[in-house]
N, CA and C of each residue as an Amber inpcrd file, in Angstrom:
protein
   171
   0.8210000  -1.1940000   0.0000000   0.0000000   0.0000000   0.0000000
   0.8640000   1.2570000   0.0000000   1.9700000   1.2480000   0.7120000
   2.8170000   2.4390000   0.7650000   3.4760000   2.7060000  -0.5780000
   3.6890000   1.6570000  -1.3940000   4.2720000   1.8710000  -2.7190000
   3.3340000   2.6920000  -3.5970000   2.0380000   2.4390000  -3.4980000
   1.0710000   3.1940000  -4.2870000   1.0970000   4.6660000  -3.8870000
   1.1330000   4.9320000  -2.5930000   1.1460000   6.3150000  -2.1290000
   2.4440000   7.0160000  -2.5040000   3.5460000   6.2850000  -2.5100000
   4.8200000   6.8750000  -2.9290000   4.7440000   7.3040000  -4.3850000
   4.2160000   6.4450000  -5.2270000   4.0750000   6.7710000  -6.6490000
   3.1290000   7.9500000  -6.8330000   2.0170000   7.9560000  -6.1110000
   1.0580000   9.0570000  -6.2230000   1.6720000  10.3760000  -5.7790000
   2.4390000  10.3590000  -4.7070000   3.0830000  11.5880000  -4.2410000
   4.0990000  12.0960000  -5.2500000   4.8670000  11.1860000  -5.8530000
   5.8310000  11.5930000  -6.8790000   5.1030000  12.2100000  -8.0680000
   3.9950000  11.6000000  -8.4830000   3.2110000  12.1570000  -9.5900000
   2.6420000  13.5240000  -9.2330000   2.1450000  13.6810000  -8.0160000
   1.5920000  14.9680000  -7.6030000   2.6560000  16.0610000  -7.6310000
   3.8540000  15.7430000  -7.1660000   4.9470000  16.7140000  -7.1960000
   5.3030000  17.0670000  -8.6420000   5.3300000  16.0630000  -9.5070000
   5.6390000  16.3130000 -10.9230000   4.5870000  17.2240000 -11.5500000
   3.3060000  17.0060000 -11.2440000   2.2500000  17.8400000 -11.8200000
   2.3370000  19.2630000 -11.3000000   2.6890000  19.4220000 -10.0170000
   2.8340000  20.7720000  -9.4600000   3.9760000  21.5050000 -10.1590000
   5.0890000  20.8140000 -10.3740000   6.2260000  21.4360000 -11.0610000
   5.8330000  21.8460000 -12.4800000   5.1270000  20.9670000 -13.1950000
   4.6700000  21.3100000 -14.5440000   3.7660000  22.5390000 -14.5200000
   2.8880000  22.6080000 -13.5430000   1.9800000  23.7520000 -13.4450000
   2.7410000  25.0420000 -13.1790000   3.7030000  24.9920000 -12.2820000
   4.4870000  26.1840000 -11.9590000   5.2730000  26.6530000 -13.1770000
   5.9160000  25.7180000 -13.8730000   6.6630000  26.0790000 -15.0810000
   5.7240000  26.6890000 -16.1140000   4.5480000  26.1270000 -16.2530000
   3.5820000  26.6500000 -17.2080000   3.1320000  28.0600000 -16.8860000
   2.9580000  28.3670000 -15.5970000   2.5410000  29.7170000 -15.2190000
   3.6920000  30.7090000 -15.2890000   4.9190000  30.2620000 -15.0310000
   6.0700000  31.1650000 -15.0720000   6.3350000  31.6300000 -16.5020000
   6.2890000  30.7140000 -17.4300000   6.5020000  31.0570000 -18.8300000
   5.1400000  31.1520000 -19.5020000   4.7360000  32.3690000 -19.8260000
   3.3830000  32.6000000 -20.3280000   3.0860000  31.8080000 -21.6050000
   4.0960000  31.5580000 -22.4050000   3.8840000  30.7970000 -23.6290000
   3.5650000  29.3390000 -23.3740000   3.8160000  28.8810000 -22.1680000
   3.5690000  27.4870000 -21.8160000   2.3510000  27.3410000 -20.9080000
   1.3840000  28.2060000 -21.0960000   0.1790000  28.1450000 -20.2700000
  -0.5280000  26.8090000 -20.4310000  -0.4510000  26.2230000 -21.6070000
  -1.0550000  24.9110000 -21.8380000  -0.4290000  23.8600000 -20.9270000
   0.8680000  24.0180000 -20.6170000   1.5440000  23.0780000 -19.7250000
   0.9730000  23.1870000 -18.3070000   0.6600000  24.3950000 -17.8940000
   0.0520000  24.5950000 -16.5740000  -1.3180000  23.9420000 -16.5120000
  -2.0940000  24.0880000 -17.5680000  -3.4360000  23.5070000 -17.5880000
  -3.3510000  21.9840000 -17.5340000  -2.4400000  21.4080000 -18.3100000
  -2.2570000  19.9500000 -18.2760000  -1.8070000  19.5000000 -16.8910000
  -0.8820000  20.2400000 -16.2850000  -0.4130000  19.8920000 -14.9460000
  -1.5260000  19.9030000 -13.9220000  -2.3940000  20.9030000 -13.9980000
  -3.5090000  20.9940000 -13.0510000  -4.4910000  19.8400000 -13.2580000
  -4.8050000  19.5540000 -14.5120000  -5.7360000  18.4530000 -14.8030000
  -5.1710000  17.1230000 -14.3100000  -3.8910000  16.8850000 -14.5610000
  -3.2750000  15.6410000 -14.1130000  -3.1870000  15.5730000 -12.5870000
  -2.9460000  16.7120000 -11.9390000  -2.8900000  16.7640000 -10.4800000
  -4.2340000  16.3460000  -9.8910000  -5.3010000  16.9340000 -10.3960000
  -6.6460000  16.6080000  -9.9000000  -6.9810000  15.1470000 -10.2070000
  -6.6290000  14.6920000 -11.4020000  -6.8900000  13.2960000 -11.7660000
  -6.1580000  12.3200000 -10.8720000  -4.9200000  12.6480000 -10.5140000
  -4.1390000  11.7700000  -9.6420000  -4.7500000  11.7110000  -8.2450000
  -5.2060000  12.8430000  -7.7490000  -5.8520000  12.8560000  -6.4320000
  -7.1280000  12.0070000  -6.4510000  -7.9370000  12.1760000  -7.4800000
  -9.1740000  11.3950000  -7.5860000  -8.8580000   9.9060000  -7.6880000
  -7.8580000   9.5550000  -8.4860000  -7.4530000   8.1570000  -8.6200000
  -7.0260000   7.5830000  -7.2690000  -6.2330000   8.3240000  -6.5110000
  -5.7910000   7.8620000  -5.2010000  -6.9380000   7.6640000  -4.2330000
  -7.8800000   8.5880000  -4.2470000  -9.0330000   8.4670000  -3.3560000
  -9.8730000   7.2480000  -3.7180000 -10.0970000   7.0540000  -5.0190000
 -10.8860000   5.8990000  -5.4430000 -10.1980000   4.5850000  -5.0980000
  -8.8890000   4.5200000  -5.2670000  -8.1490000   3.3040000  -4.9190000
  -8.2180000   3.0310000  -3.4290000  -8.1250000   4.0750000  -2.6200000
  -8.1850000   3.9080000  -1.1720000  -9.5630000   3.4030000  -0.7420000
 -10.6110000   3.9430000  -1.3300000 -11.9670000   3.5000000  -0.9980000
 -12.1940000   2.0530000  -1.4310000 -11.6380000   1.6800000  -2.5710000
 -11.7890000   0.2990000  -3.0460000 -11.0950000  -0.6680000  -2.1060000
  -9.9510000  -0.2780000  -1.5810000  -9.2460000  -1.1520000  -0.6390000
 -10.0000000  -1.2790000   0.6750000 -10.6470000  -0.2010000   1.1180000
 -11.4040000  -0.2480000   2.3730000 -12.5950000  -1.1840000   2.2550000
 -13.2830000  -1.1340000   1.1340000 -14.4590000  -2.0020000   0.9750000
 -14.0410000  -3.4520000   0.7670000 -12.8560000  -3.6600000   0.2260000
 -12.3660000  -5.0140000  -0.0330000 -11.8980000  -5.6820000   1.2660000
 -11.2990000  -4.9050000   2.1570000 -10.7260000  -5.4680000   3.3920000
 -11.7480000  -5.6950000   4.4590000
């Protein structure tokens, strides 16, 4: 279980970095939007996986 959370945390950090880079360089605003979408998607994925494990156990 901790391996999944480690991967999710690494992905969340990567998406935050992409978002920051996208906002810093105005020409890369699309990168910020992708980073935000992936960040939210990763959080939702983690929550759904956690709930599935709770109902399974």
